[in-house]
Amino acid sequence: MPKKILIVGAGIAGIAGALALSRELTPFIPDLQITIFERHDILSTSGGAINLTPVAQRHLDQLGVLHELDKLGAEGGADVDAIELFSIRTARSLGNLDFTDNHGNGFSGYKGRRVMRIVLSLAMLTVVDRTRNVEIVYGKKLAHGQENAREATLFFSDGTSATGDLVLGCDGVHSATRTQWIDPSAPSEYTGISFLQTTLAASSISSPIHFRSTAMNISRHGSLLTSFCDRDGDQIFAAAIVQFDEHLLPHYKIEPGQDHRTQNVIKNTLREEMRDRFGKSAIPCIKEMTSLQSDWMLYPVYQVRPGARWHTGRAILLGDAAHAMPPRDESAAYALDDAILFSRILARYRHEPLSEVFKAYETIRRETVNNAFKASRRMWEKNKDMGLLEGRLKEWTLPFHIRNSKDAREAAWEFDATKINIPGPTESLCSFEKRSF
């Protein structure tokens, strides 16, 4: 029974994992100690705004985080009833991805929300602060790990180390836990797609805003997400999803230590990139957004191919460290799913060897993640640059796809990781092997 748990990474998966483990294990292990090691000296402010689906909101509520978000008022994020889809070429509506049912109600009480990543992190840290057996240590960059039959040890780049009974690698797509320990043969790889994103004051746009809360604006030169990210509608988060050559990435990323002139050249080049792709939009506010002197930032999207090893004898990967994929509407939810499911399984199997815990987790989780990866890749292929006829075909077929996938999408919004049946150690897991959640 693990009493000292070490977590690498203080992102969504890492903090959610700590909170879920505390909730599930504290009744059985009074002296439980959970320590999160974060490589940055302070909380990172990068990442822009993220979408919280009904599933993500449900799980955040179960962990006590949603209440903290709501307490932040307007900064706690914008409510999203639907992601509206528009053609940039014609301004025509192409349909909605709904987070409410036909009566305007959320799924089991939960709709969608768009919130800045830093705000979500602060809400999660507030819950950590009041959780007595969880601690975060900053400035701990993992160098490597090792283990034996009794314990696992993390070695950090500052020369310090930490030893525990169980390690959770939650350190993202470029995970050192994965590449320096669990599976060095599974590096992250560039998808060929990048985000170009910025945040704008809504008051800086004189044209009518064409969306209620969030829109995905479709073109043959990529897609442009536009969304309010605060409850008062004062701030608009804009993120272009575009094809971008890998060899160009080093020339268009703003890095610490660059001189002022280099950064200005990069900013001007990215503004031109946005104008070239979306500046002729038939949607007035899109055209205006791309004409402003905004500071667009480039964020390449990386993935970890399915099939990578998830665990050793005493360490396991969760979230993007295990299965990073091109983001979809439910990307944050996958990290939360992992945290809650693994914590429940560990509690159920607390008297069993960790090998049995890991086996049960993979049996329940691996196929679901693999199917999500395939679906995500298919979706992201549609954001690559297209010819004129291919772009028209994309616009014509999208409404049919949205309608045909509505039932499956709405069924997915009801998912609750706390209600998945977990067979006990003496029961068979075979029934899960061909099942997807």
Coordinates of C-alpha atoms in Angstrom, one line a residue:
M1 CA 0.0 0.0 0.0
P2 CA 1.8 3.2 -1.2
K3 CA 2.1 5.8 1.6
K4 CA 4.5 8.2 -0.1
I5 CA 3.5 9.2 -3.6
L6 CA 5.7 11.4 -5.8
I7 CA 4.2 13.3 -8.8
V8 CA 6.3 14.9 -11.5
G9 CA 4.5 18.0 -13.0
A10 CA 2.1 20.5 -11.6
G11 CA -0.2 20.8 -14.7
I12 CA -3.8 19.7 -14.9
A13 CA -3.0 16.0 -14.7
G14 CA -0.5 16.3 -11.9
I15 CA -2.6 18.5 -9.6
A16 CA -5.8 16.5 -10.4
G17 CA -3.9 13.3 -9.7
A18 CA -2.8 14.6 -6.3
L19 CA -6.3 15.7 -5.3
A20 CA -8.0 12.5 -6.5
L21 CA -5.4 10.3 -4.7
S22 CA -5.9 12.3 -1.5
R23 CA -9.7 11.9 -1.8
E24 CA -9.6 8.1 -2.5
L25 CA -6.7 7.0 -0.3
T26 CA -6.9 9.2 2.9
P27 CA -9.7 7.2 4.4
F28 CA -7.4 4.1 4.2
I29 CA -3.9 5.7 4.7
P30 CA -4.0 8.4 7.5
D31 CA -0.3 9.1 7.0
L32 CA -0.5 9.5 3.3
Q33 CA 2.0 12.0 1.8
I34 CA 1.7 13.3 -1.8
T35 CA 4.4 15.6 -3.2
I36 CA 4.2 17.3 -6.6
F37 CA 7.5 18.4 -8.1
E38 CA 7.3 21.2 -10.7
R39 CA 10.3 22.1 -12.9
H40 CA 9.4 25.8 -13.1
D41 CA 10.4 28.2 -10.3
I42 CA 6.9 29.8 -10.5
L43 CA 3.6 28.8 -12.1
S44 CA 3.8 29.0 -15.9
T45 CA 1.5 31.6 -17.5
S46 CA 1.7 30.2 -21.0
G47 CA -1.0 28.2 -22.8
G48 CA -3.8 30.7 -23.5
A49 CA -7.5 29.7 -22.9
I50 CA -8.8 26.1 -22.7
N51 CA -12.2 24.6 -23.2
L52 CA -13.8 22.8 -20.4
T53 CA -16.4 20.4 -21.6
P54 CA -19.3 19.1 -19.5
V55 CA -17.1 16.1 -18.6
A56 CA -14.2 18.3 -17.5
Q57 CA -16.5 20.5 -15.4
R58 CA -18.1 17.5 -13.8
H59 CA -14.7 16.1 -12.8
L60 CA -13.4 19.5 -11.6
D61 CA -16.5 19.8 -9.4
Q62 CA -15.9 16.4 -7.9
L63 CA -12.3 17.6 -7.0
G64 CA -13.6 20.9 -5.5
V65 CA -12.1 23.0 -8.2
L66 CA -15.2 24.3 -9.9
H67 CA -16.4 26.1 -6.8
E68 CA -13.0 27.9 -6.7
L69 CA -13.4 28.9 -10.3
D70 CA -16.9 30.3 -9.7
K71 CA -15.6 32.3 -6.7
L72 CA -13.3 34.1 -9.1
G73 CA -16.2 35.9 -10.7
A74 CA -15.8 37.1 -14.3
E75 CA -12.2 35.8 -14.4
G76 CA -13.5 32.3 -13.7
G77 CA -14.3 31.8 -17.4
A78 CA -17.1 32.3 -19.9
D79 CA -20.0 29.9 -20.0
V80 CA -20.3 28.1 -23.3
D81 CA -23.6 26.6 -24.4
A82 CA -22.2 25.7 -27.9
I83 CA -19.2 26.1 -30.2
E84 CA -20.7 27.8 -33.3
L85 CA -19.1 27.0 -36.6
F86 CA -18.9 29.5 -39.5
S87 CA -17.4 29.7 -42.9
I88 CA -14.7 32.3 -43.1
R89 CA -15.3 32.5 -46.9
T90 CA -19.0 33.2 -46.8
A91 CA -19.8 34.0 -43.1
R92 CA -22.5 31.2 -43.3
S93 CA -23.3 29.2 -40.2
L94 CA -22.2 25.6 -40.5
G95 CA -23.8 24.3 -37.3
N96 CA -23.1 24.0 -33.6
L97 CA -21.3 21.7 -31.3
D98 CA -23.7 21.8 -28.4
F99 CA -23.0 21.6 -24.7
T100 CA -26.7 21.7 -23.8
D101 CA -29.6 19.6 -24.7
N102 CA -32.7 20.6 -26.8
H103 CA -34.1 22.4 -23.7
G104 CA -30.9 24.5 -23.0
N105 CA -29.9 22.4 -20.0
G106 CA -26.4 21.2 -19.4
F107 CA -25.6 17.4 -19.3
S108 CA -26.3 16.3 -15.8
G109 CA -26.1 20.0 -14.9
Y110 CA -22.9 20.9 -16.7
K111 CA -22.3 23.0 -19.8
G112 CA -19.0 24.2 -21.3
R113 CA -16.6 26.9 -20.2
R114 CA -13.7 28.8 -21.7
V115 CA -11.1 29.8 -19.2
M116 CA -7.5 31.0 -19.2
R117 CA -5.2 28.1 -18.3
I118 CA -3.4 30.2 -15.6
V119 CA -6.8 30.9 -13.9
L120 CA -7.7 27.2 -13.8
S121 CA -4.2 26.5 -12.4
L122 CA -4.8 29.1 -9.6
A123 CA -8.2 27.5 -8.7
M124 CA -6.6 24.1 -8.6
L125 CA -3.8 25.4 -6.4
T126 CA -6.3 26.9 -4.0
V127 CA -7.7 23.4 -3.4
V128 CA -4.2 22.0 -3.0
D129 CA -3.5 24.6 -0.3
R130 CA -6.3 23.3 1.9
T131 CA -5.5 19.6 1.2
R132 CA -3.3 18.7 4.2
N133 CA -1.4 15.7 2.7
V134 CA -0.5 17.4 -0.7
E135 CA 2.6 19.6 -1.2
I136 CA 4.1 21.3 -4.2
V137 CA 7.8 21.9 -4.6
Y138 CA 9.0 24.2 -7.4
G139 CA 12.2 24.4 -9.3
K140 CA 12.7 20.6 -9.5
K141 CA 13.6 19.6 -13.1
L142 CA 13.7 15.8 -13.4
A143 CA 17.0 14.4 -14.7
H144 CA 16.2 10.7 -14.3
G145 CA 14.6 8.1 -12.1
Q146 CA 15.4 4.7 -10.8
E147 CA 13.6 2.0 -8.8
N148 CA 13.9 -1.3 -7.1
A149 CA 11.5 -3.7 -5.6
R150 CA 10.8 -1.5 -2.5
E151 CA 11.0 2.1 -3.7
A152 CA 11.4 4.6 -6.6
T153 CA 13.8 7.6 -6.6
L154 CA 13.6 10.9 -8.6
F155 CA 16.9 12.7 -9.3
F156 CA 16.7 16.4 -10.1
S157 CA 19.0 18.6 -12.1
D158 CA 19.9 20.6 -9.0
G159 CA 21.5 17.6 -7.4
T160 CA 18.7 16.7 -5.0
S161 CA 16.5 13.6 -5.0
A162 CA 13.3 12.3 -3.6
T163 CA 12.2 8.7 -2.8
G164 CA 8.7 7.2 -2.5
D165 CA 6.6 4.2 -3.0
L166 CA 4.9 5.3 -6.2
V167 CA 5.7 7.8 -9.0
L168 CA 3.2 9.5 -11.3
G169 CA 4.7 11.1 -14.4
C170 CA 2.4 14.0 -15.2
D171 CA 5.0 16.2 -16.9
G172 CA 3.3 16.7 -20.3
V173 CA 4.1 15.9 -23.9
H174 CA 7.9 16.4 -23.5
S175 CA 7.8 14.3 -20.3
A176 CA 11.3 13.6 -18.8
T177 CA 9.6 10.8 -16.8
R178 CA 8.9 9.1 -20.1
T179 CA 12.0 9.9 -22.2
Q180 CA 14.5 9.5 -19.3
W181 CA 13.0 6.6 -17.6
I182 CA 9.8 4.8 -18.5
D183 CA 10.1 4.7 -22.3
P184 CA 13.0 6.5 -23.9
S185 CA 12.0 5.0 -27.3
A186 CA 8.8 7.2 -27.3
P187 CA 9.8 10.9 -28.0
S188 CA 7.3 13.6 -28.6
E189 CA 6.9 14.5 -32.3
Y190 CA 5.6 17.5 -34.1
T191 CA 2.2 17.1 -35.7
G192 CA 2.7 19.6 -38.5
I193 CA 0.1 21.8 -36.9
S194 CA 0.6 24.9 -34.7
F195 CA -1.5 27.4 -32.8
L196 CA -1.1 31.1 -33.5
Q197 CA -2.9 32.8 -30.6
T198 CA -3.5 36.1 -28.9
T199 CA -5.9 37.7 -26.4
L200 CA -7.7 40.9 -27.5
A201 CA -9.8 43.4 -25.7
A202 CA -13.4 43.1 -27.0
S203 CA -13.6 46.9 -26.9
S204 CA -10.9 47.1 -29.6
I205 CA -13.2 45.4 -32.1
S206 CA -15.7 47.9 -33.7
S207 CA -17.4 45.3 -35.9
P208 CA -20.3 43.3 -34.5
I209 CA -19.1 40.1 -32.8
H210 CA -20.7 37.2 -34.7
F211 CA -20.7 34.6 -32.0
R212 CA -22.4 34.3 -28.6
S213 CA -19.6 32.8 -26.6
T214 CA -17.3 30.7 -28.8
A215 CA -16.9 30.1 -32.5
M216 CA -14.7 27.9 -34.8
N217 CA -14.3 29.7 -38.1
I218 CA -13.4 27.4 -40.9
S219 CA -11.3 28.1 -44.0
R220 CA -9.1 26.2 -46.4
H221 CA -6.1 27.9 -44.8
G222 CA -6.8 26.5 -41.4
S223 CA -9.4 27.3 -38.7
L224 CA -9.6 30.3 -36.3
L225 CA -11.1 29.8 -32.8
T226 CA -12.6 33.0 -31.3
S227 CA -14.0 32.9 -27.8
F228 CA -14.8 35.1 -24.9
C229 CA -12.6 33.9 -22.0
D230 CA -14.2 35.9 -19.1
R231 CA -17.8 36.0 -17.9
D232 CA -18.2 39.7 -18.7
G233 CA -17.1 39.3 -22.3
D234 CA -14.3 41.8 -22.0
Q235 CA -11.6 39.6 -23.4
I236 CA -11.5 37.6 -26.6
F237 CA -9.1 34.6 -27.0
A238 CA -8.2 33.9 -30.7
A239 CA -6.3 30.9 -31.8
A240 CA -5.5 29.9 -35.4
I241 CA -5.0 26.2 -36.0
V242 CA -2.7 26.1 -39.0
Q243 CA -0.3 24.0 -40.9
F244 CA 3.3 25.1 -40.2
D245 CA 6.5 23.6 -41.5
E246 CA 8.7 22.2 -38.8
H247 CA 12.0 23.7 -40.2
L248 CA 10.4 27.2 -39.7
L249 CA 9.5 26.8 -36.1
P250 CA 12.9 28.0 -34.6
H251 CA 12.5 31.2 -36.7
Y252 CA 9.0 32.1 -35.4
K253 CA 9.1 31.3 -31.7
I254 CA 9.7 34.1 -29.2
E255 CA 12.1 32.8 -26.6
P256 CA 13.5 34.3 -23.4
G257 CA 16.7 36.2 -24.0
Q258 CA 16.0 37.3 -27.5
D259 CA 16.8 40.9 -28.4
H260 CA 14.0 43.4 -28.9
R261 CA 14.6 43.7 -32.7
T262 CA 14.4 39.9 -33.2
Q263 CA 11.2 39.7 -31.3
N264 CA 9.6 42.6 -33.3
V265 CA 10.6 40.9 -36.5
I266 CA 8.9 37.6 -35.3
K267 CA 5.7 39.5 -34.2
N268 CA 5.4 41.4 -37.5
T269 CA 5.9 38.1 -39.5
L270 CA 3.2 36.3 -37.5
R271 CA 0.8 39.3 -38.0
E272 CA 1.4 39.0 -41.7
E273 CA 0.8 35.2 -41.5
M274 CA -2.6 35.8 -39.9
R275 CA -3.6 38.5 -42.4
D276 CA -2.6 36.3 -45.3
R277 CA -4.7 33.4 -44.0
F278 CA -7.7 35.2 -42.6
G279 CA -7.6 38.8 -43.7
K280 CA -10.1 38.4 -46.5
S281 CA -12.7 36.9 -44.3
A282 CA -16.4 37.6 -45.1
I283 CA -16.9 38.0 -41.3
P284 CA -16.1 41.6 -40.5
C285 CA -14.8 41.1 -37.0
I286 CA -12.4 38.3 -38.1
K287 CA -11.0 40.7 -40.7
E288 CA -10.7 43.4 -38.1
M289 CA -9.0 41.0 -35.6
T290 CA -6.3 40.1 -38.1
S291 CA -5.7 43.8 -39.0
L292 CA -4.9 44.9 -35.4
Q293 CA -1.3 45.2 -34.1
S294 CA -1.8 42.2 -31.8
D295 CA 1.1 40.1 -30.5
W296 CA 0.4 36.6 -31.9
M297 CA 2.4 33.8 -30.4
L298 CA 3.3 30.5 -32.1
Y299 CA 2.7 27.3 -30.1
P300 CA 3.7 24.1 -32.0
V301 CA 1.5 21.0 -31.3
Y302 CA 3.3 17.8 -30.4
Q303 CA 2.0 14.3 -29.9
V304 CA 3.1 10.9 -28.5
R305 CA 2.2 8.0 -30.8
P306 CA 0.0 5.2 -29.4
G307 CA 1.7 2.1 -28.2
A308 CA 4.3 3.8 -25.9
R309 CA 5.0 2.1 -22.6
W310 CA 3.0 3.7 -19.7
H311 CA 4.7 2.2 -16.7
T312 CA 7.6 0.4 -15.0
G313 CA 7.4 -1.4 -11.7
R314 CA 6.8 1.7 -9.6
A315 CA 6.1 4.5 -12.0
I316 CA 3.2 5.3 -14.3
L317 CA 2.5 8.1 -16.8
L318 CA -0.8 10.0 -16.8
G319 CA -2.2 12.7 -19.1
D320 CA -0.1 14.1 -22.0
A321 CA 3.0 12.4 -20.7
A322 CA 1.4 9.1 -21.6
H323 CA -0.8 9.9 -24.6
A324 CA -0.5 13.5 -25.9
M325 CA -2.6 14.0 -28.9
P326 CA -3.7 16.9 -31.0
P327 CA -6.2 18.8 -28.8
R328 CA -9.9 18.3 -29.2
D329 CA -12.8 19.8 -27.3
E330 CA -12.3 17.3 -24.5
S331 CA -8.5 17.5 -24.2
A332 CA -8.5 18.8 -20.6
A333 CA -11.1 16.1 -19.7
Y334 CA -8.7 13.3 -20.7
A335 CA -6.2 14.4 -18.0
L336 CA -8.9 14.6 -15.4
D337 CA -10.3 11.2 -16.5
D338 CA -6.8 9.6 -16.1
A339 CA -6.4 11.1 -12.6
I340 CA -9.8 10.0 -11.2
L341 CA -9.8 6.5 -12.8
F342 CA -6.2 5.7 -11.7
S343 CA -6.9 6.9 -8.1
R344 CA -10.1 4.8 -7.9
I345 CA -8.2 1.8 -9.2
L346 CA -5.4 2.3 -6.8
A347 CA -7.8 2.5 -3.9
R348 CA -9.6 -0.6 -5.0
Y349 CA -6.4 -2.5 -5.4
R350 CA -4.5 -1.0 -2.5
H351 CA -3.6 -4.3 -1.0
E352 CA -2.3 -5.6 -4.4
P353 CA 1.1 -5.3 -6.0
L354 CA 1.4 -2.1 -8.2
S355 CA 1.8 -4.4 -11.2
E356 CA -1.9 -5.4 -10.8
V357 CA -2.9 -1.8 -10.3
F358 CA -1.2 -0.7 -13.5
K359 CA -2.6 -3.7 -15.4
A360 CA -6.2 -2.9 -14.4
Y361 CA -5.7 0.8 -15.3
E362 CA -4.3 0.0 -18.8
T363 CA -7.1 -2.6 -19.4
I364 CA -9.7 0.0 -18.8
R365 CA -8.0 3.0 -20.3
R366 CA -5.7 2.1 -23.2
E367 CA -8.2 1.4 -26.0
T368 CA -10.2 4.5 -25.1
V369 CA -7.2 6.7 -25.5
N370 CA -6.1 5.0 -28.7
N371 CA -9.5 5.5 -30.3
A372 CA -9.4 9.2 -29.2
F373 CA -6.0 9.6 -30.8
K374 CA -7.3 8.3 -34.1
A375 CA -10.3 10.6 -34.0
S376 CA -8.2 13.5 -33.1
R377 CA -5.8 12.9 -36.0
R378 CA -8.7 12.7 -38.5
M379 CA -10.1 16.0 -37.2
W380 CA -6.7 17.8 -37.3
E381 CA -6.0 16.7 -40.9
K382 CA -8.9 19.0 -41.9
N383 CA -6.9 22.0 -40.6
K384 CA -4.1 21.5 -43.1
D385 CA -3.9 23.8 -46.1
M386 CA -6.3 22.8 -48.9
G387 CA -7.0 23.6 -52.5
L388 CA -10.1 25.5 -53.5
L389 CA -12.3 22.6 -54.3
E390 CA -11.2 20.6 -51.3
G391 CA -12.0 23.6 -49.1
R392 CA -15.5 23.9 -50.6
L393 CA -16.1 20.2 -50.0
K394 CA -15.0 20.6 -46.3
E395 CA -17.6 23.4 -45.9
W396 CA -20.4 21.4 -47.6
T397 CA -19.9 18.2 -45.7
L398 CA -19.2 19.6 -42.2
P399 CA -22.9 20.3 -41.4
F400 CA -23.8 16.6 -42.2
H401 CA -21.0 15.3 -40.0
I402 CA -22.1 17.5 -37.1
R403 CA -25.7 16.3 -37.4
N404 CA -24.7 12.6 -37.8
S405 CA -22.4 12.7 -34.8
K406 CA -24.7 14.6 -32.4
D407 CA -26.0 11.5 -30.5
A408 CA -22.5 10.1 -29.9
R409 CA -21.2 13.5 -28.9
E410 CA -24.0 14.1 -26.4
A411 CA -23.6 10.6 -24.9
A412 CA -19.9 11.4 -24.4
W413 CA -20.8 14.5 -22.4
E414 CA -22.5 12.3 -19.8
F415 CA -19.2 10.4 -19.0
D416 CA -18.4 10.2 -15.3
A417 CA -15.1 8.6 -14.3
T418 CA -16.4 8.1 -10.7
K419 CA -19.1 5.8 -12.0
I420 CA -17.1 3.4 -14.1
N421 CA -17.3 -0.1 -12.7
I422 CA -13.9 -1.2 -11.6
P423 CA -13.6 -5.0 -11.2
G424 CA -12.0 -6.1 -7.9
P425 CA -8.7 -7.9 -7.9
T426 CA -10.3 -11.3 -7.9
E427 CA -12.7 -10.4 -10.8
S428 CA -12.0 -10.7 -14.5
L429 CA -11.0 -7.6 -16.5
C430 CA -11.7 -9.3 -19.8
S431 CA -15.0 -7.5 -20.2
F432 CA -13.1 -4.2 -20.5
E433 CA -10.7 -5.3 -23.2
K434 CA -13.1 -4.5 -26.1
R435 CA -14.9 -1.6 -24.4
S436 CA -14.5 2.1 -24.9
F437 CA -15.7 4.9 -22.6

